PDB file of C-alpha atoms in Angstrom:
ATOM      1  CA  GLY A  94      51.616  54.934  17.581  1.00 75.00           C
ATOM      2  CA  PHE A  95      51.144  51.390  18.004  1.00 81.00           C
ATOM      3  CA  SER A  96      48.325  49.492  17.711  1.00 84.00           C
ATOM      4  CA  LEU A  97      46.977  46.509  20.040  1.00 84.00           C
ATOM      5  CA  ASN A  98      45.445  44.973  17.103  1.00 85.00           C
ATOM      6  CA  ASN A  99      48.849  44.644  14.434  1.00 90.00           C
ATOM      7  CA  GLY A 100      49.620  42.540  17.333  1.00 91.00           C
ATOM      8  CA  ILE A 101      53.097  43.354  19.972  1.00 91.00           C
ATOM      9  CA  GLY A 102      55.584  42.816  16.727  1.00 92.00           C
ATOM     10  CA  ASP A 103      54.184  46.105  16.507  1.00 92.00           C
ATOM     11  CA  LEU A 104      55.568  48.100  19.166  1.00 92.00           C
ATOM     12  CA  TYR A 105      58.908  46.086  19.145  1.00 92.00           C
ATOM     13  CA  GLU A 106      59.177  47.695  16.282  1.00 91.00           C
ATOM     14  CA  ARG A 107      58.069  51.286  16.798  1.00 92.00           C
ATOM     15  CA  ILE A 108      60.780  51.182  20.324  1.00 94.00           C
ATOM     16  CA  THR A 109      63.771  51.083  18.286  1.00 93.00           C
ATOM     17  CA  ALA A 110      63.681  54.597  17.724  1.00 92.00           C
ATOM     18  CA  LEU A 111      64.587  54.805  20.842  1.00 93.00           C
ATOM     19  CA  PRO A 112      67.048  55.166  23.280  1.00 95.00           C
ATOM     20  CA  ALA A 113      68.951  52.091  24.052  1.00 95.00           C
ATOM     21  CA  ASP A 114      67.943  52.622  27.583  1.00 95.00           C
ATOM     22  CA  LYS A 115      64.587  53.162  27.079  1.00 95.00           C
ATOM     23  CA  GLN A 116      64.277  49.856  24.052  1.00 94.00           C
ATOM     24  CA  ALA A 117      65.927  48.463  28.008  1.00 95.00           C
ATOM     25  CA  GLU A 118      63.181  49.342  30.501  1.00 96.00           C
ATOM     26  CA  ILE A 119      59.985  48.516  28.053  1.00 94.00           C
ATOM     27  CA  LYS A 120      61.929  45.043  27.512  1.00 93.00           C
ATOM     28  CA  ALA A 121      62.146  43.874  30.925  1.00 95.00           C
ATOM     29  CA  ASP A 122      59.080  45.690  31.467  1.00 95.00           C
ATOM     30  CA  ILE A 123      57.705  43.457  29.469  1.00 92.00           C
ATOM     31  CA  GLU A 124      59.653  39.731  30.288  1.00 90.00           C
ATOM     32  CA  ALA A 125      58.462  40.910  33.674  1.00 94.00           C
ATOM     33  CA  VAL A 126      54.667  40.702  31.921  1.00 92.00           C
ATOM     34  CA  TYR A 127      56.075  37.141  30.203  1.00 88.00           C
ATOM     35  CA  ALA A 128      56.964  35.321  34.051  1.00 89.00           C
ATOM     36  CA  VAL A 129      54.031  36.081  35.807  1.00 93.00           C
ATOM     37  CA  ARG A 130      51.396  34.825  33.548  1.00 90.00           C
ATOM     38  CA  PRO A 131      50.880  31.254  31.561  1.00 88.00           C
ATOM     39  CA  GLN A 132      53.602  30.647  28.741  1.00 88.00           C
ATOM     40  CA  LEU A 133      53.189  31.852  24.960  1.00 87.00           C
ATOM     41  CA  ALA A 134      53.601  29.156  22.349  1.00 90.00           C
ATOM     42  CA  MET A 135      56.451  30.741  19.888  1.00 90.00           C
ATOM     43  CA  VAL A 136      56.620  30.812  16.689  1.00 89.00           C
ATOM     44  CA  ASN A 137      60.348  31.432  16.965  1.00 89.00           C
ATOM     45  CA  SER A 138      61.913  30.539  19.361  1.00 88.00           C
ATOM     46  CA  ASP A 139      65.109  31.658  18.878  1.00 89.00           C
ATOM     47  CA  LYS A 140      63.546  35.303  17.726  1.00 89.00           C
ATOM     48  CA  GLY A 141      62.074  35.211  20.784  1.00 87.00           C
ATOM     49  CA  ILE A 142      58.538  35.530  18.229  1.00 90.00           C
ATOM     50  CA  THR A 143      55.529  34.519  20.939  1.00 88.00           C
ATOM     51  CA  ASN A 144      51.511  33.818  18.452  1.00 86.00           C
ATOM     52  CA  LEU A 145      50.937  37.868  20.264  1.00 88.00           C
ATOM     53  CA  HIS A 146      54.104  39.510  17.039  1.00 92.00           C
ATOM     54  CA  VAL A 147      51.764  39.603  14.180  1.00 89.00           C
ATOM     55  CA  PRO A 148      48.286  38.844  14.016  1.00 85.00           C
ATOM     56  CA  SER A 149      48.317  36.467  11.050  1.00 83.00           C
ATOM     57  CA  ASP A 150      51.319  34.037  13.021  1.00 80.00           C
ATOM     58  CA  VAL A 151      49.070  31.403  13.847  1.00 81.00           C
ATOM     59  CA  ILE A 152      45.924  30.323  12.098  1.00 85.00           C
ATOM     60  CA  VAL A 153      43.588  28.189  13.330  1.00 87.00           C
ATOM     61  CA  ASP A 154      43.720  25.334  10.480  1.00 86.00           C
ATOM     62  CA  ALA A 155      47.640  25.459  10.094  1.00 87.00           C
ATOM     63  CA  SER A 156      47.860  26.018  13.816  1.00 89.00           C
ATOM     64  CA  MET A 157      45.982  23.134  15.356  1.00 92.00           C
ATOM     65  CA  PRO A 158      47.480  20.367  12.669  1.00 92.00           C
ATOM     66  CA  ALA A 159      50.927  20.949  13.823  1.00 91.00           C
ATOM     67  CA  MET A 160      49.982  21.367  17.165  1.00 93.00           C
ATOM     68  CA  ILE A 161      47.961  17.856  17.212  1.00 94.00           C
ATOM     69  CA  ARG A 162      50.712  15.886  15.344  1.00 92.00           C
ATOM     70  CA  ASP A 163      53.901  17.146  17.768  1.00 93.00           C
ATOM     71  CA  SER A 164      50.817  15.532  20.486  1.00 92.00           C
ATOM     72  CA  GLY A 165      49.511  18.413  21.893  1.00 93.00           C
ATOM     73  CA  LYS A 166      52.548  19.878  21.916  1.00 94.00           C
ATOM     74  CA  MET A 167      54.171  23.532  20.981  1.00 92.00           C
ATOM     75  CA  TRP A 168      58.014  25.623  21.020  1.00 92.00           C
ATOM     76  CA  GLY A 169      58.646  27.243  24.509  1.00 91.00           C
ATOM     77  CA  THR A 170      60.726  30.065  25.189  1.00 88.00           C
ATOM     78  CA  ASP A 171      63.871  27.362  26.111  1.00 89.00           C
ATOM     79  CA  GLY A 172      63.539  25.795  21.852  1.00 90.00           C
ATOM     80  CA  GLN A 173      61.725  22.359  23.638  1.00 93.00           C
ATOM     81  CA  LEU A 174      58.105  21.270  22.620  1.00 94.00           C
ATOM     82  CA  HIS A 175      55.488  21.514  25.011  1.00 94.00           C
ATOM     83  CA  ASP A 176      52.172  20.578  26.532  1.00 95.00           C
ATOM     84  CA  ALA A 177      50.174  23.423  24.936  1.00 92.00           C
ATOM     85  CA  LYS A 178      46.819  25.043  25.743  1.00 91.00           C
ATOM     86  CA  ALA A 179      44.528  25.849  22.173  1.00 90.00           C
ATOM     87  CA  VAL A 180      41.518  28.093  23.253  1.00 88.00           C
ATOM     88  CA  ILE A 181      39.992  28.812  19.997  1.00 89.00           C
ATOM     89  CA  PRO A 182      36.313  31.548  19.774  1.00 83.00           C
ATOM     90  CA  ASP A 183      34.177  29.763  17.392  1.00 81.00           C
ATOM     91  CA  ARG A 184      31.787  26.837  17.650  1.00 78.00           C
ATOM     92  CA  CYS A 185      32.990  25.122  14.766  1.00 80.00           C
ATOM     93  CA  TYR A 186      36.775  25.478  14.796  1.00 86.00           C
ATOM     94  CA  ALA A 187      36.909  24.298  18.151  1.00 92.00           C
ATOM     95  CA  THR A 188      34.336  20.813  17.898  1.00 94.00           C
ATOM     96  CA  ILE A 189      36.070  19.733  15.475  1.00 95.00           C
ATOM     97  CA  TYR A 190      39.353  19.967  16.254  1.00 95.00           C
ATOM     98  CA  GLN A 191      38.409  18.393  19.343  1.00 95.00           C
ATOM     99  CA  ALA A 192      36.860  15.987  18.109  1.00 97.00           C
ATOM    100  CA  VAL A 193      40.156  15.176  16.475  1.00 96.00           C
ATOM    101  CA  ILE A 194      42.306  15.719  19.776  1.00 95.00           C
ATOM    102  CA  GLU A 195      39.739  12.987  21.534  1.00 96.00           C
ATOM    103  CA  ASP A 196      40.192  10.797  18.341  1.00 97.00           C
ATOM    104  CA  CYS A 197      43.823  10.621  18.542  1.00 96.00           C
ATOM    105  CA  LYS A 198      44.159   9.926  22.841  1.00 95.00           C
ATOM    106  CA  LYS A 199      42.198   6.769  21.715  1.00 97.00           C
ATOM    107  CA  ASN A 200      43.500   5.676  18.706  1.00 97.00           C
ATOM    108  CA  GLY A 201      47.225   6.971  18.539  1.00 95.00           C
ATOM    109  CA  ALA A 202      48.576   8.772  15.911  1.00 93.00           C
ATOM    110  CA  PHE A 203      47.733   8.637  11.976  1.00 95.00           C
ATOM    111  CA  ASP A 204      50.098   6.611  10.108  1.00 95.00           C
ATOM    112  CA  PRO A 205      50.627   8.737   6.947  1.00 94.00           C
ATOM    113  CA  THR A 206      51.277   5.520   4.840  1.00 96.00           C
ATOM    114  CA  THR A 207      48.381   3.364   5.348  1.00 97.00           C
ATOM    115  CA  MET A 208      45.946   6.633   6.008  1.00 98.00           C
ATOM    116  CA  GLY A 209      43.116   7.650   3.164  1.00 98.00           C
ATOM    117  CA  SER A 210      43.135  11.192   1.848  1.00 98.00           C
ATOM    118  CA  VAL A 211      40.150  13.515   2.249  1.00 98.00           C
ATOM    119  CA  PRO A 212      40.214  16.231  -0.416  1.00 97.00           C
ATOM    120  CA  ASN A 213      37.597  19.465  -0.342  1.00 97.00           C
ATOM    121  CA  VAL A 214      35.037  21.099  -2.216  1.00 97.00           C
ATOM    122  CA  GLY A 215      34.377  24.618  -1.107  1.00 94.00           C
ATOM    123  CA  LEU A 216      32.026  27.185  -1.785  1.00 94.00           C
ATOM    124  CA  MET A 217      34.257  30.021  -3.059  1.00 87.00           C
ATOM    125  CA  ALA A 218      33.651  31.445  -6.121  1.00 85.00           C
ATOM    126  CA  GLN A 219      32.345  35.373  -6.324  1.00 85.00           C
ATOM    127  CA  LYS A 220      33.013  36.133  -3.181  1.00 86.00           C
ATOM    128  CA  ALA A 221      31.109  33.092  -1.175  1.00 80.00           C
ATOM    129  CA  GLU A 222      31.052  33.080   2.609  1.00 84.00           C
ATOM    130  CA  GLU A 223      34.227  34.190   4.410  1.00 79.00           C
ATOM    131  CA  TYR A 224      36.648  34.841   1.192  1.00 81.00           C
ATOM    132  CA  GLY A 225      33.558  38.499   0.644  1.00 78.00           C
ATOM    133  CA  SER A 226      34.271  39.284   4.088  1.00 85.00           C
ATOM    134  CA  HIS A 227      36.660  41.789   4.278  1.00 85.00           C
ATOM    135  CA  ASP A 228      34.329  44.934   3.508  1.00 87.00           C
ATOM    136  CA  LYS A 229      31.546  43.240   5.730  1.00 89.00           C
ATOM    137  CA  THR A 230      34.179  43.204   8.788  1.00 92.00           C
ATOM    138  CA  PHE A 231      33.622  45.701  11.267  1.00 94.00           C
ATOM    139  CA  HIS A 232      35.082  46.882  14.764  1.00 92.00           C
ATOM    140  CA  ILE A 233      32.297  48.069  17.210  1.00 96.00           C
ATOM    141  CA  GLN A 234      32.377  51.213  18.003  1.00 96.00           C
ATOM    142  CA  THR A 235      30.013  51.427  21.251  1.00 97.00           C
ATOM    143  CA  ASN A 236      26.951  49.093  22.189  1.00 98.00           C
ATOM    144  CA  GLY A 237      24.315  48.446  20.503  1.00 98.00           C
ATOM    145  CA  VAL A 238      22.687  46.688  17.424  1.00 97.00           C
ATOM    146  CA  VAL A 239      24.049  46.048  14.258  1.00 96.00           C
ATOM    147  CA  ARG A 240      20.581  45.032  11.925  1.00 94.00           C
ATOM    148  CA  VAL A 241      20.633  44.034   8.331  1.00 90.00           C
ATOM    149  CA  THR A 242      18.742  45.493   5.644  1.00 90.00           C
ATOM    150  CA  ASP A 243      17.295  45.002   2.087  1.00 86.00           C
ATOM    151  CA  SER A 244      17.137  47.267  -0.513  1.00 88.00           C
ATOM    152  CA  GLN A 245      13.915  47.625   1.242  1.00 92.00           C
ATOM    153  CA  GLY A 246      14.726  48.330   4.221  1.00 91.00           C
ATOM    154  CA  ASN A 247      13.447  44.553   5.397  1.00 91.00           C
ATOM    155  CA  LEU A 248      15.127  43.500   8.192  1.00 91.00           C
ATOM    156  CA  LEU A 249      17.289  40.417   7.167  1.00 85.00           C
ATOM    157  CA  MET A 250      18.508  39.680  11.303  1.00 85.00           C
ATOM    158  CA  GLU A 251      20.381  41.529  14.272  1.00 91.00           C
ATOM    159  CA  GLN A 252      22.346  40.946  16.263  1.00 93.00           C
ATOM    160  CA  ASN A 253      23.815  43.202  19.811  1.00 97.00           C
ATOM    161  CA  VAL A 254      26.709  43.680  19.899  1.00 97.00           C
ATOM    162  CA  GLU A 255      29.545  45.230  22.630  1.00 98.00           C
ATOM    163  CA  ALA A 256      32.082  48.323  21.974  1.00 97.00           C
ATOM    164  CA  GLY A 257      35.037  46.493  21.287  1.00 92.00           C
ATOM    165  CA  ASP A 258      33.611  43.315  19.080  1.00 93.00           C
ATOM    166  CA  ILE A 259      34.571  42.341  16.301  1.00 91.00           C
ATOM    167  CA  TRP A 260      31.483  42.072  13.891  1.00 93.00           C
ATOM    168  CA  ARG A 261      31.934  39.986  11.057  1.00 90.00           C
ATOM    169  CA  MET A 262      28.957  38.773   7.948  1.00 88.00           C
ATOM    170  CA  CYS A 263      29.651  36.777   5.365  1.00 86.00           C
ATOM    171  CA  GLN A 264      26.941  36.480   2.441  1.00 86.00           C
ATOM    172  CA  ALA A 265      27.284  33.605  -0.474  1.00 89.00           C
ATOM    173  CA  LYS A 266      25.013  33.920  -4.543  1.00 91.00           C
ATOM    174  CA  ASP A 267      22.715  31.377  -5.226  1.00 94.00           C
ATOM    175  CA  ALA A 268      25.076  30.517  -8.502  1.00 95.00           C
ATOM    176  CA  PRO A 269      28.097  29.666  -6.565  1.00 95.00           C
ATOM    177  CA  ILE A 270      26.180  27.080  -3.877  1.00 96.00           C
ATOM    178  CA  GLN A 271      24.754  25.808  -7.481  1.00 97.00           C
ATOM    179  CA  ASP A 272      28.162  24.968  -8.888  1.00 96.00           C
ATOM    180  CA  TRP A 273      29.142  23.726  -5.243  1.00 97.00           C
ATOM    181  CA  VAL A 274      27.003  20.843  -5.127  1.00 98.00           C
ATOM    182  CA  LYS A 275      27.857  20.100  -8.821  1.00 98.00           C
ATOM    183  CA  LEU A 276      30.926  19.803  -8.737  1.00 98.00           C
ATOM    184  CA  ALA A 277      30.701  17.645  -4.403  1.00 98.00           C
ATOM    185  CA  VAL A 278      28.729  15.259  -7.725  1.00 98.00           C
ATOM    186  CA  ASN A 279      31.148  15.096 -10.141  1.00 98.00           C
ATOM    187  CA  ARG A 280      34.265  14.932  -7.997  1.00 98.00           C
ATOM    188  CA  ALA A 281      32.337  12.153  -6.280  1.00 98.00           C
ATOM    189  CA  ARG A 282      31.158  10.295  -9.250  1.00 98.00           C
ATOM    190  CA  ALA A 283      34.624  10.601 -10.899  1.00 98.00           C
ATOM    191  CA  SER A 284      36.693   8.950  -8.242  1.00 97.00           C
ATOM    192  CA  ASN A 285      33.849   7.249  -6.454  1.00 97.00           C
ATOM    193  CA  THR A 286      34.629   7.998  -3.331  1.00 98.00           C
ATOM    194  CA  PRO A 287      31.663   8.879  -0.771  1.00 99.00           C
ATOM    195  CA  ALA A 288      31.284  12.723  -0.349  1.00 99.00           C
ATOM    196  CA  ILE A 289      29.868  14.250   3.137  1.00 99.00           C
ATOM    197  CA  PHE A 290      29.291  18.699   3.408  1.00 98.00           C
ATOM    198  CA  TRP A 291      29.868  19.769   6.738  1.00 97.00           C
ATOM    199  CA  LEU A 292      26.479  22.007   7.377  1.00 96.00           C
ATOM    200  CA  ASP A 293      24.822  21.897  10.911  1.00 94.00           C
ATOM    201  CA  SER A 294      21.204  21.930  11.175  1.00 93.00           C
ATOM    202  CA  SER A 295      21.321  23.729  14.895  1.00 90.00           C
ATOM    203  CA  ARG A 296      23.339  27.227  13.187  1.00 86.00           C
ATOM    204  CA  ALA A 297      21.015  28.976  11.546  1.00 82.00           C
ATOM    205  CA  HIS A 298      22.432  29.801   8.082  1.00 85.00           C
ATOM    206  CA  ASP A 299      23.744  26.058   7.589  1.00 91.00           C
ATOM    207  CA  SER A 300      19.911  25.039   7.724  1.00 91.00           C
ATOM    208  CA  VAL A 301      19.277  27.431   4.343  1.00 90.00           C
ATOM    209  CA  MET A 302      22.397  26.090   3.241  1.00 94.00           C
ATOM    210  CA  ILE A 303      20.852  22.549   4.153  1.00 97.00           C
ATOM    211  CA  GLU A 304      17.359  23.059   2.056  1.00 96.00           C
ATOM    212  CA  LYS A 305      19.457  24.802  -0.784  1.00 97.00           C
ATOM    213  CA  VAL A 306      22.169  21.519  -1.005  1.00 98.00           C
ATOM    214  CA  ARG A 307      18.772  18.802  -1.234  1.00 98.00           C
ATOM    215  CA  ARG A 308      16.974  20.751  -3.742  1.00 98.00           C
ATOM    216  CA  TYR A 309      19.791  21.163  -6.079  1.00 98.00           C
ATOM    217  CA  LEU A 310      20.886  18.052  -5.532  1.00 98.00           C
ATOM    218  CA  GLY A 311      18.097  17.047  -6.941  1.00 97.00           C
ATOM    219  CA  ASP A 312      19.643  18.330 -10.122  1.00 97.00           C
ATOM    220  CA  HIS A 313      21.896  15.935  -9.856  1.00 98.00           C
ATOM    221  CA  ASP A 314      22.055  12.108 -10.589  1.00 97.00           C
ATOM    222  CA  THR A 315      23.632  10.748  -7.378  1.00 97.00           C
ATOM    223  CA  SER A 316      22.263   7.155  -8.249  1.00 97.00           C
ATOM    224  CA  GLY A 317      24.950   5.010  -6.689  1.00 97.00           C
ATOM    225  CA  LEU A 318      26.601   7.284  -4.387  1.00 98.00           C
ATOM    226  CA  ASP A 319      27.384   7.693  -0.583  1.00 98.00           C
ATOM    227  CA  ILE A 320      26.162  11.426  -0.420  1.00 99.00           C
ATOM    228  CA  GLN A 321      25.310  12.825   3.568  1.00 98.00           C
ATOM    229  CA  ILE A 322      24.799  16.514   5.128  1.00 98.00           C
ATOM    230  CA  LEU A 323      26.529  15.598   8.493  1.00 98.00           C
ATOM    231  CA  SER A 324      26.592  18.619  11.159  1.00 96.00           C
ATOM    232  CA  PRO A 325      31.202  19.489  11.592  1.00 96.00           C
ATOM    233  CA  VAL A 326      31.401  16.825  14.245  1.00 97.00           C
ATOM    234  CA  ASP A 327      29.971  14.604  13.058  1.00 98.00           C
ATOM    235  CA  ALA A 328      31.221  14.934   9.849  1.00 98.00           C
ATOM    236  CA  MET A 329      34.672  15.195  11.284  1.00 98.00           C
ATOM    237  CA  LYS A 330      34.727  11.577  13.988  1.00 98.00           C
ATOM    238  CA  LEU A 331      33.190  10.042  10.592  1.00 99.00           C
ATOM    239  CA  THR A 332      35.538  11.080   8.301  1.00 99.00           C
ATOM    240  CA  LEU A 333      38.365   9.638  11.343  1.00 98.00           C
ATOM    241  CA  GLU A 334      37.266   6.796  11.066  1.00 98.00           C
ATOM    242  CA  ARG A 335      37.327   6.152   7.166  1.00 98.00           C
ATOM    243  CA  THR A 336      41.147   7.648   6.896  1.00 98.00           C
ATOM    244  CA  ARG A 337      42.485   5.497   9.892  1.00 98.00           C
ATOM    245  CA  ALA A 338      40.855   2.676   7.995  1.00 98.00           C
ATOM    246  CA  GLY A 339      42.624   3.866   4.637  1.00 98.00           C
ATOM    247  CA  LYS A 340      39.359   5.084   3.214  1.00 98.00           C
ATOM    248  CA  ASP A 341      39.035   7.876   1.328  1.00 98.00           C
ATOM    249  CA  THR A 342      36.187  10.595   1.363  1.00 99.00           C
ATOM    250  CA  ILE A 343      34.664  13.748   0.443  1.00 99.00           C
ATOM    251  CA  SER A 344      35.044  16.509   2.528  1.00 98.00           C
ATOM    252  CA  VAL A 345      32.275  18.985   1.218  1.00 98.00           C
ATOM    253  CA  THR A 346      32.375  22.273   3.325  1.00 94.00           C
ATOM    254  CA  GLY A 347      30.868  26.615   3.088  1.00 84.00           C
TER     255      GLY A 347
END
């Protein structure tokens, strides 16, 4: 049967097996809902594909920059650009894009011919962070508590959950973190470019990462280098300021 987790495109695909009159009836019901609900941004206006058709058709780090480049607009059912509202259920992504939007409102569009670049050093090795989260992602069936323990049964963390929640855990091994810090230092040295670690001391995960970053920076010669640790919002604001001035800035994210 149809699974809403696969997007409404799954429903459209499944009803093709039904008689034409039944297909028309179901499609009419869907269109009636669209008519009274807020308009949906379209992935493909010509084919009637909304951003709810397939879960992966709208990806925050691809779709948000595109929307911002188009002055906060996305495509509507009429094939025209319209003002759009983005709902991002994540404290980090939501705040950094809000900072970009506010900057563009104040300073206007970026000029590709004069703006600086932002090379990235990401923490990905050995399935670090979200790159190894697939087997640690669960669709919670009942209200309760998720507990994470070590091999001896000691509690590492716990979180209250409700039925229908999507719960995901990430992890990063120490060796990749050390290598990540080394790569950031090497990149800053080789290109003579300031580097910013995007980490928020008020977040439990990031506070641990900050401790490790500071420890492993001590293993390298950082003399003469401009290396900072800033919250994602502050890192974004400083990077935007430098980018508009035509200066390059290395983003170190994990």
